[in-house]
């Protein structure tokens, strides 16, 4: 396997960061969405949840679009293998994303069907978070690929046990993260319910991430010798404990900060297990039915390395300079906008 | 029907449905910017109410635009694998840049426009409206630039069979970017203006914030007329560009089969590409030659002098073009009569012309139809190429993609778009109905 160039490594890190930012920001929207119909019997308290999430979903969701389009430009082979190979899964995810996007509007503009839109929001959010974890997990567990960098599996290849585990982890983590965000932005009964939700979700997140770390060490044994992987695991444990402790303390901003820090660490561990691949070689087994058997790999194939997946250097270098400048500006004004809305969300703030 | 055809239908439906929303956003953002600027400049509360009212519609349109737009970049990866892998160094770069500099600007500042009026100063709010306007127009620029690159590729090199980005500026400002941007954005503005005309007609008819609605009606009518009159000139420049760079497409637009000195301008006709003729053609003799060069006897190259395998689907693009052009007349006529009925001297107020208001509402379909038909002509006119001269559509698909997979996502998306269309209609009418009635409100008090 050809070793990745500095530019390819840069883009690996940049894309990992963009998708991490997506999950940190949109993750809490997904968590809030998942909790929405079950959070409270009081409609006013559920409305509060919507008012907390609504001003930000568009600014949060766009990181998925930045990530998707940068993946297209920088690593087109991976983009096509993943999106094209798993097309039906991606198509379903896009449909969930579409309905989640309009369901905030719908909640206000279609009051006779509020419960329906709440369940739509919850289902869409859960499946989005799960799908995000599922796709990420498949990169580490590996997918069948041909020698020429084409996908050689079937859409069902995505539903392998490791990826289902990471999918569940992502969904549970989003729920916990969303609860922490609600606590940060609310007061009184809503704040207390959010705290209980965060406390209830924590054991599930802890167990699922422990299982994911252990399983990763089994399928990628060399990860145990990589410093960022070990650092990520250690950090996730430390920040996870801090999160749990902070729930019982008076400060309302700390839990969100700790859950974000723990998610960063889990992501670092995952990315360092994946490097220098974008799709790791799949373990054994003939290519699934429907794949081009004649050219297909005998046992899962070579995976897709950074070097094999990338665009020419001229594109990577141009886009690297451009993206660094552009994302610095984006980060600047995103922080500005978040600061504009800092503090607890007032009632009836949203313009509906 | 083969896989490529299914994939083309899917992409066409996705893009055509998505485009309803951004074309509205562009014109709506301009009107909100004008209203907000007038508010800051004059301090008149009416402008603030108008801006607040329209920003609710902007939020709704934007949400549907994002929901339907998300599908598009992923569609390249799903069904257009060979295109994606080949074009990524140039085309993918433009999409990435669009997401990073344009879409983000629009999306992030939209939260301030929709939710933050009380949290920022007047001027910071105006700046936020401006950034939403700027973001949406930068978005339009990069997307149209990327599409123009497919029409007239530039700034690239081919090294060992792979496309390489050689000159980003040349690729971005390729020969057709400038005029196509002006033509398409003007067309989109007119749709946005007519959206506002329809909303304000509805408000006037239902006596909701009537004084504000009339002010908005006049503004939208004046803008529609100004840009409606400008558009034919831009359209002519656009056609001249097509003639220079895509002569086959131009011959198909105009329905000219035989090369001739002094070609007619066909105003109406039924195209019959199989027999190489336009049936029942109503035409102005030597009109096309005159339009193209100023000389009524100049030479025009017809389709017969191009190999048939390089022809786009002539019947379709002749028809779409010849419906789009007369729609410009409808747009100008509606804008003119709307302005006429809002004259200061006019004795009968607008609310006493319910039939006219209803006609204005219905006429909002005209610019949307013109936009959609224009894009169908532009995209199908590029066939049989996906990237002119570089990649043919039949070679652009995803290698292993089965027909069933494409049929699945096509029917899924078609179903979802139908549901979204119904929802958009319901939410828009609900938003109109949520505007308070003038009488019960006691002098148009602002309520956010």
PDB file of C-alpha atoms in Angstrom, chain B residues 233-447:
ATOM      1  CA  UNK B 233     -31.597  41.734 -23.238  1.00  0.00           C
ATOM      2  CA  UNK B 234     -29.717  39.322 -20.954  1.00  0.00           C
ATOM      3  CA  UNK B 235     -31.457  36.391 -22.625  1.00  0.00           C
ATOM      4  CA  UNK B 236     -30.222  37.608 -25.985  1.00  0.00           C
ATOM      5  CA  UNK B 237     -26.647  37.863 -24.686  1.00  0.00           C
ATOM      6  CA  UNK B 238     -27.009  34.341 -23.255  1.00  0.00           C
ATOM      7  CA  UNK B 239     -28.154  32.954 -26.596  1.00  0.00           C
ATOM      8  CA  UNK B 240     -25.214  34.656 -28.335  1.00  0.00           C
ATOM      9  CA  UNK B 241     -22.900  32.920 -25.860  1.00  0.00           C
ATOM     10  CA  UNK B 242     -24.529  29.561 -26.625  1.00  0.00           C
ATOM     11  CA  UNK B 243     -24.102  30.258 -30.346  1.00  0.00           C
ATOM     12  CA  UNK B 244     -20.372  30.870 -29.848  1.00  0.00           C
ATOM     13  CA  UNK B 245     -19.631  27.855 -27.651  1.00  0.00           C
ATOM     14  CA  UNK B 246     -22.414  25.309 -28.215  1.00  0.00           C
ATOM     15  CA  UNK B 247     -23.584  25.893 -31.811  1.00  0.00           C
ATOM     16  CA  UNK B 248     -25.528  22.602 -32.021  1.00  0.00           C
ATOM     17  CA  UNK B 249     -27.509  23.540 -28.922  1.00  0.00           C
ATOM     18  CA  UNK B 250     -28.268  26.935 -30.426  1.00  0.00           C
ATOM     19  CA  UNK B 251     -29.485  25.432 -33.713  1.00  0.00           C
ATOM     20  CA  UNK B 252     -31.777  23.141 -31.696  1.00  0.00           C
ATOM     21  CA  UNK B 253     -33.128  26.032 -29.604  1.00  0.00           C
ATOM     22  CA  UNK B 254     -34.004  27.954 -32.772  1.00  0.00           C
ATOM     23  CA  UNK B 255     -35.175  24.915 -34.732  1.00  0.00           C
ATOM     24  CA  UNK B 256     -32.902  25.553 -37.743  1.00  0.00           C
ATOM     25  CA  UNK B 257     -32.209  22.319 -39.669  1.00  0.00           C
ATOM     26  CA  UNK B 258     -30.924  23.640 -43.033  1.00  0.00           C
ATOM     27  CA  UNK B 259     -27.885  25.911 -43.064  1.00  0.00           C
ATOM     28  CA  UNK B 260     -28.951  29.082 -44.801  1.00  0.00           C
ATOM     29  CA  UNK B 261     -28.164  32.727 -45.496  1.00  0.00           C
ATOM     30  CA  UNK B 262     -30.937  34.767 -43.903  1.00  0.00           C
ATOM     31  CA  UNK B 263     -32.410  32.292 -41.399  1.00  0.00           C
ATOM     32  CA  UNK B 264     -35.972  32.887 -40.105  1.00  0.00           C
ATOM     33  CA  UNK B 265     -36.808  33.489 -36.447  1.00  0.00           C
ATOM     34  CA  UNK B 266     -39.343  30.830 -35.547  1.00  0.00           C
ATOM     35  CA  UNK B 267     -41.857  32.098 -33.000  1.00  0.00           C
ATOM     36  CA  UNK B 268     -44.034  29.013 -32.854  1.00  0.00           C
ATOM     37  CA  UNK B 269     -43.969  25.525 -34.279  1.00  0.00           C
ATOM     38  CA  UNK B 270     -44.152  21.821 -33.554  1.00  0.00           C
ATOM     39  CA  UNK B 271     -40.705  20.280 -33.811  1.00  0.00           C
ATOM     40  CA  UNK B 272     -40.285  17.001 -35.661  1.00  0.00           C
ATOM     41  CA  UNK B 273     -36.633  16.055 -35.374  1.00  0.00           C
ATOM     42  CA  UNK B 274     -37.141  12.632 -36.972  1.00  0.00           C
ATOM     43  CA  UNK B 275     -38.175  14.290 -40.254  1.00  0.00           C
ATOM     44  CA  UNK B 276     -35.850  17.251 -39.717  1.00  0.00           C
ATOM     45  CA  UNK B 277     -38.471  19.955 -39.805  1.00  0.00           C
ATOM     46  CA  UNK B 278     -40.585  22.315 -37.676  1.00  0.00           C
ATOM     47  CA  UNK B 279     -44.262  21.806 -38.492  1.00  0.00           C
ATOM     48  CA  UNK B 280     -46.737  24.712 -38.594  1.00  0.00           C
ATOM     49  CA  UNK B 281     -43.885  27.170 -38.103  1.00  0.00           C
ATOM     50  CA  UNK B 282     -44.832  30.819 -37.661  1.00  0.00           C
ATOM     51  CA  UNK B 283     -41.700  32.781 -38.345  1.00  0.00           C
ATOM     52  CA  UNK B 284     -40.212  36.166 -39.117  1.00  0.00           C
ATOM     53  CA  UNK B 285     -38.200  35.868 -42.343  1.00  0.00           C
ATOM     54  CA  UNK B 286     -34.482  36.525 -41.859  1.00  0.00           C
ATOM     55  CA  UNK B 287     -35.213  37.352 -38.196  1.00  0.00           C
ATOM     56  CA  UNK B 288     -32.674  34.991 -36.677  1.00  0.00           C
ATOM     57  CA  UNK B 289     -29.848  36.100 -38.953  1.00  0.00           C
ATOM     58  CA  UNK B 290     -30.633  39.690 -38.047  1.00  0.00           C
ATOM     59  CA  UNK B 291     -30.685  38.968 -34.286  1.00  0.00           C
ATOM     60  CA  UNK B 292     -27.438  37.034 -34.406  1.00  0.00           C
ATOM     61  CA  UNK B 293     -25.359  39.456 -36.459  1.00  0.00           C
ATOM     62  CA  UNK B 294     -27.360  42.592 -37.269  1.00  0.00           C
ATOM     63  CA  UNK B 295     -27.273  41.503 -40.926  1.00  0.00           C
ATOM     64  CA  UNK B 296     -30.533  39.920 -42.193  1.00  0.00           C
ATOM     65  CA  UNK B 297     -28.653  37.888 -44.817  1.00  0.00           C
ATOM     66  CA  UNK B 298     -25.944  36.422 -42.591  1.00  0.00           C
ATOM     67  CA  UNK B 299     -25.185  32.703 -42.548  1.00  0.00           C
ATOM     68  CA  UNK B 300     -26.708  30.432 -39.887  1.00  0.00           C
ATOM     69  CA  UNK B 301     -25.454  26.875 -39.531  1.00  0.00           C
ATOM     70  CA  UNK B 302     -28.283  24.350 -39.172  1.00  0.00           C
ATOM     71  CA  UNK B 303     -28.515  21.000 -37.435  1.00  0.00           C
ATOM     72  CA  UNK B 304     -28.102  19.069 -40.689  1.00  0.00           C
ATOM     73  CA  UNK B 305     -24.476  20.170 -40.815  1.00  0.00           C
ATOM     74  CA  UNK B 306     -23.743  18.583 -37.434  1.00  0.00           C
ATOM     75  CA  UNK B 307     -23.518  14.788 -37.007  1.00  0.00           C
ATOM     76  CA  UNK B 308     -26.814  13.434 -35.661  1.00  0.00           C
ATOM     77  CA  UNK B 309     -25.068  11.720 -32.749  1.00  0.00           C
ATOM     78  CA  UNK B 310     -24.029  15.153 -31.409  1.00  0.00           C
ATOM     79  CA  UNK B 311     -27.603  16.499 -31.466  1.00  0.00           C
ATOM     80  CA  UNK B 312     -29.318  17.174 -28.173  1.00  0.00           C
ATOM     81  CA  UNK B 313     -32.985  16.021 -27.920  1.00  0.00           C
ATOM     82  CA  UNK B 314     -34.160  18.687 -30.383  1.00  0.00           C
ATOM     83  CA  UNK B 315     -37.913  18.342 -29.835  1.00  0.00           C
ATOM     84  CA  UNK B 316     -37.633  18.868 -26.101  1.00  0.00           C
ATOM     85  CA  UNK B 317     -35.293  21.822 -26.087  1.00  0.00           C
ATOM     86  CA  UNK B 318     -37.027  23.605 -28.996  1.00  0.00           C
ATOM     87  CA  UNK B 319     -40.323  23.290 -27.110  1.00  0.00           C
ATOM     88  CA  UNK B 320     -39.051  24.383 -23.692  1.00  0.00           C
ATOM     89  CA  UNK B 321     -37.284  27.367 -25.266  1.00  0.00           C
ATOM     90  CA  UNK B 322     -40.350  28.434 -27.220  1.00  0.00           C
ATOM     91  CA  UNK B 323     -42.549  28.317 -24.123  1.00  0.00           C
ATOM     92  CA  UNK B 324     -39.996  30.125 -21.953  1.00  0.00           C
ATOM     93  CA  UNK B 325     -39.592  33.133 -24.247  1.00  0.00           C
ATOM     94  CA  UNK B 326     -43.286  34.139 -24.447  1.00  0.00           C
ATOM     95  CA  UNK B 327     -43.556  33.806 -20.648  1.00  0.00           C
ATOM     96  CA  UNK B 328     -41.354  36.912 -20.483  1.00  0.00           C
ATOM     97  CA  UNK B 329     -44.261  38.760 -22.132  1.00  0.00           C
ATOM     98  CA  UNK B 330     -46.691  37.467 -19.496  1.00  0.00           C
ATOM     99  CA  UNK B 331     -44.330  38.626 -16.749  1.00  0.00           C
ATOM    100  CA  UNK B 332     -43.991  42.131 -18.193  1.00  0.00           C
ATOM    101  CA  UNK B 333     -47.744  42.438 -18.783  1.00  0.00           C
ATOM    102  CA  UNK B 334     -48.603  41.427 -15.199  1.00  0.00           C
ATOM    103  CA  UNK B 335     -45.957  43.734 -13.720  1.00  0.00           C
ATOM    104  CA  UNK B 336     -47.132  46.642 -15.868  1.00  0.00           C
ATOM    105  CA  UNK B 337     -50.807  46.219 -14.975  1.00  0.00           C
ATOM    106  CA  UNK B 338     -49.919  45.766 -11.301  1.00  0.00           C
ATOM    107  CA  UNK B 339     -48.089  49.073 -11.358  1.00  0.00           C
ATOM    108  CA  UNK B 340     -50.925  50.716 -13.285  1.00  0.00           C
ATOM    109  CA  UNK B 341     -53.513  49.745 -10.663  1.00  0.00           C
ATOM    110  CA  UNK B 342     -51.378  51.056  -7.802  1.00  0.00           C
ATOM    111  CA  UNK B 343     -50.959  54.537  -9.332  1.00  0.00           C
ATOM    112  CA  UNK B 344     -51.678  57.367  -6.918  1.00  0.00           C
ATOM    113  CA  UNK B 345     -54.338  58.717  -9.329  1.00  0.00           C
ATOM    114  CA  UNK B 346     -56.158  55.374  -9.526  1.00  0.00           C
ATOM    115  CA  UNK B 347     -59.598  55.857  -7.933  1.00  0.00           C
ATOM    116  CA  UNK B 348     -60.547  52.238  -7.336  1.00  0.00           C
ATOM    117  CA  UNK B 349     -58.309  50.730  -4.637  1.00  0.00           C
ATOM    118  CA  UNK B 350     -56.687  47.334  -5.170  1.00  0.00           C
ATOM    119  CA  UNK B 351     -58.891  45.527  -2.622  1.00  0.00           C
ATOM    120  CA  UNK B 352     -61.876  46.296  -4.845  1.00  0.00           C
ATOM    121  CA  UNK B 353     -60.302  44.371  -7.712  1.00  0.00           C
ATOM    122  CA  UNK B 354     -60.546  40.787  -6.420  1.00  0.00           C
ATOM    123  CA  UNK B 355     -60.345  39.239  -9.872  1.00  0.00           C
ATOM    124  CA  UNK B 356     -57.181  41.127 -10.698  1.00  0.00           C
ATOM    125  CA  UNK B 357     -55.606  40.107  -7.375  1.00  0.00           C
ATOM    126  CA  UNK B 358     -56.498  36.498  -8.104  1.00  0.00           C
ATOM    127  CA  UNK B 359     -54.935  36.752 -11.553  1.00  0.00           C
ATOM    128  CA  UNK B 360     -51.739  38.120 -10.014  1.00  0.00           C
ATOM    129  CA  UNK B 361     -51.641  35.159  -7.614  1.00  0.00           C
ATOM    130  CA  UNK B 362     -52.058  32.711 -10.494  1.00  0.00           C
ATOM    131  CA  UNK B 363     -49.469  34.511 -12.627  1.00  0.00           C
ATOM    132  CA  UNK B 364     -46.788  33.695 -10.040  1.00  0.00           C
ATOM    133  CA  UNK B 365     -46.561  30.349 -11.825  1.00  0.00           C
ATOM    134  CA  UNK B 366     -45.183  32.086 -14.944  1.00  0.00           C
ATOM    135  CA  UNK B 367     -41.662  32.989 -13.756  1.00  0.00           C
ATOM    136  CA  UNK B 368     -41.287  29.622 -11.985  1.00  0.00           C
ATOM    137  CA  UNK B 369     -42.265  27.810 -15.155  1.00  0.00           C
ATOM    138  CA  UNK B 370     -39.873  29.981 -17.188  1.00  0.00           C
ATOM    139  CA  UNK B 371     -37.006  29.192 -14.788  1.00  0.00           C
ATOM    140  CA  UNK B 372     -37.648  25.457 -14.859  1.00  0.00           C
ATOM    141  CA  UNK B 373     -38.027  25.351 -18.647  1.00  0.00           C
ATOM    142  CA  UNK B 374     -34.893  27.448 -19.107  1.00  0.00           C
ATOM    143  CA  UNK B 375     -32.865  25.018 -17.030  1.00  0.00           C
ATOM    144  CA  UNK B 376     -34.346  21.963 -18.756  1.00  0.00           C
ATOM    145  CA  UNK B 377     -33.257  23.517 -22.062  1.00  0.00           C
ATOM    146  CA  UNK B 378     -29.795  24.336 -20.763  1.00  0.00           C
ATOM    147  CA  UNK B 379     -29.202  20.862 -19.312  1.00  0.00           C
ATOM    148  CA  UNK B 380     -30.792  18.745 -22.026  1.00  0.00           C
ATOM    149  CA  UNK B 381     -29.221  21.017 -24.605  1.00  0.00           C
ATOM    150  CA  UNK B 382     -25.798  19.905 -23.357  1.00  0.00           C
ATOM    151  CA  UNK B 383     -26.574  16.273 -24.190  1.00  0.00           C
ATOM    152  CA  UNK B 384     -25.131  13.878 -25.219  1.00  0.00           C
ATOM    153  CA  UNK B 385     -22.397  15.297 -23.006  1.00  0.00           C
ATOM    154  CA  UNK B 386     -22.308  15.579 -19.226  1.00  0.00           C
ATOM    155  CA  UNK B 387     -19.100  17.634 -19.496  1.00  0.00           C
ATOM    156  CA  UNK B 388     -18.997  19.156 -22.979  1.00  0.00           C
ATOM    157  CA  UNK B 389     -16.336  17.410 -25.066  1.00  0.00           C
ATOM    158  CA  UNK B 390     -14.900  15.531 -22.069  1.00  0.00           C
ATOM    159  CA  UNK B 391     -17.411  13.032 -20.706  1.00  0.00           C
ATOM    160  CA  UNK B 392     -20.500  11.623 -22.344  1.00  0.00           C
ATOM    161  CA  UNK B 393     -23.600  11.010 -20.254  1.00  0.00           C
ATOM    162  CA  UNK B 394     -23.702   7.321 -21.185  1.00  0.00           C
ATOM    163  CA  UNK B 395     -20.222   6.940 -19.614  1.00  0.00           C
ATOM    164  CA  UNK B 396     -20.923   8.923 -16.438  1.00  0.00           C
ATOM    165  CA  UNK B 397     -22.874   6.459 -14.282  1.00  0.00           C
ATOM    166  CA  UNK B 398     -21.858   4.320 -11.330  1.00  0.00           C
ATOM    167  CA  UNK B 399     -20.329   1.076 -12.600  1.00  0.00           C
ATOM    168  CA  UNK B 400     -22.032  -1.527 -10.468  1.00  0.00           C
ATOM    169  CA  UNK B 401     -25.242   0.408  -9.844  1.00  0.00           C
ATOM    170  CA  UNK B 402     -28.201  -1.867 -10.553  1.00  0.00           C
ATOM    171  CA  UNK B 403     -31.385  -0.668 -12.159  1.00  0.00           C
ATOM    172  CA  UNK B 404     -33.318  -1.722  -9.062  1.00  0.00           C
ATOM    173  CA  UNK B 405     -31.222   0.487  -6.792  1.00  0.00           C
ATOM    174  CA  UNK B 406     -31.834   3.573  -8.924  1.00  0.00           C
ATOM    175  CA  UNK B 407     -35.525   2.717  -9.330  1.00  0.00           C
ATOM    176  CA  UNK B 408     -35.761   2.409  -5.528  1.00  0.00           C
ATOM    177  CA  UNK B 409     -34.247   5.815  -4.774  1.00  0.00           C
ATOM    178  CA  UNK B 410     -36.140   7.413  -7.673  1.00  0.00           C
ATOM    179  CA  UNK B 411     -39.533   6.257  -6.440  1.00  0.00           C
ATOM    180  CA  UNK B 412     -38.602   7.054  -2.826  1.00  0.00           C
ATOM    181  CA  UNK B 413     -37.582  10.608  -3.693  1.00  0.00           C
ATOM    182  CA  UNK B 414     -40.559  11.189  -5.998  1.00  0.00           C
ATOM    183  CA  UNK B 415     -42.902  10.163  -3.190  1.00  0.00           C
ATOM    184  CA  UNK B 416     -41.127  12.336  -0.641  1.00  0.00           C
ATOM    185  CA  UNK B 417     -41.109  15.355  -2.973  1.00  0.00           C
ATOM    186  CA  UNK B 418     -44.842  15.010  -3.503  1.00  0.00           C
ATOM    187  CA  UNK B 419     -45.370  15.033   0.269  1.00  0.00           C
ATOM    188  CA  UNK B 420     -43.004  17.983   0.695  1.00  0.00           C
ATOM    189  CA  UNK B 421     -44.816  19.937  -2.028  1.00  0.00           C
ATOM    190  CA  UNK B 422     -48.130  19.493  -0.218  1.00  0.00           C
ATOM    191  CA  UNK B 423     -46.542  20.480   3.094  1.00  0.00           C
ATOM    192  CA  UNK B 424     -44.936  23.574   1.589  1.00  0.00           C
ATOM    193  CA  UNK B 425     -48.277  24.687   0.205  1.00  0.00           C
ATOM    194  CA  UNK B 426     -49.978  24.096   3.580  1.00  0.00           C
ATOM    195  CA  UNK B 427     -47.296  25.903   5.571  1.00  0.00           C
ATOM    196  CA  UNK B 428     -47.247  28.878   3.199  1.00  0.00           C
ATOM    197  CA  UNK B 429     -51.002  29.343   3.341  1.00  0.00           C
ATOM    198  CA  UNK B 430     -50.886  28.871   7.136  1.00  0.00           C
ATOM    199  CA  UNK B 431     -48.215  31.571   7.331  1.00  0.00           C
ATOM    200  CA  UNK B 432     -50.426  33.939   5.316  1.00  0.00           C
ATOM    201  CA  UNK B 433     -53.403  33.190   7.571  1.00  0.00           C
ATOM    202  CA  UNK B 434     -51.303  33.877  10.681  1.00  0.00           C
ATOM    203  CA  UNK B 435     -50.911  37.520   9.621  1.00  0.00           C
ATOM    204  CA  UNK B 436     -53.413  39.515  11.721  1.00  0.00           C
ATOM    205  CA  UNK B 437     -56.433  41.156  10.083  1.00  0.00           C
ATOM    206  CA  UNK B 438     -56.090  44.896   9.749  1.00  0.00           C
ATOM    207  CA  UNK B 439     -59.299  45.899  11.525  1.00  0.00           C
ATOM    208  CA  UNK B 440     -59.004  43.671  14.599  1.00  0.00           C
ATOM    209  CA  UNK B 441     -55.350  44.578  14.997  1.00  0.00           C
ATOM    210  CA  UNK B 442     -55.980  48.295  15.529  1.00  0.00           C
ATOM    211  CA  UNK B 443     -53.464  50.003  13.274  1.00  0.00           C
ATOM    212  CA  UNK B 444     -51.055  47.286  12.269  1.00  0.00           C
ATOM    213  CA  UNK B 445     -49.256  46.720  15.514  1.00  0.00           C
ATOM    214  CA  UNK B 446     -46.078  44.699  15.095  1.00  0.00           C
ATOM    215  CA  UNK B 447     -46.217  41.272  16.678  1.00  0.00           C
TER     216      UNK B 447
END
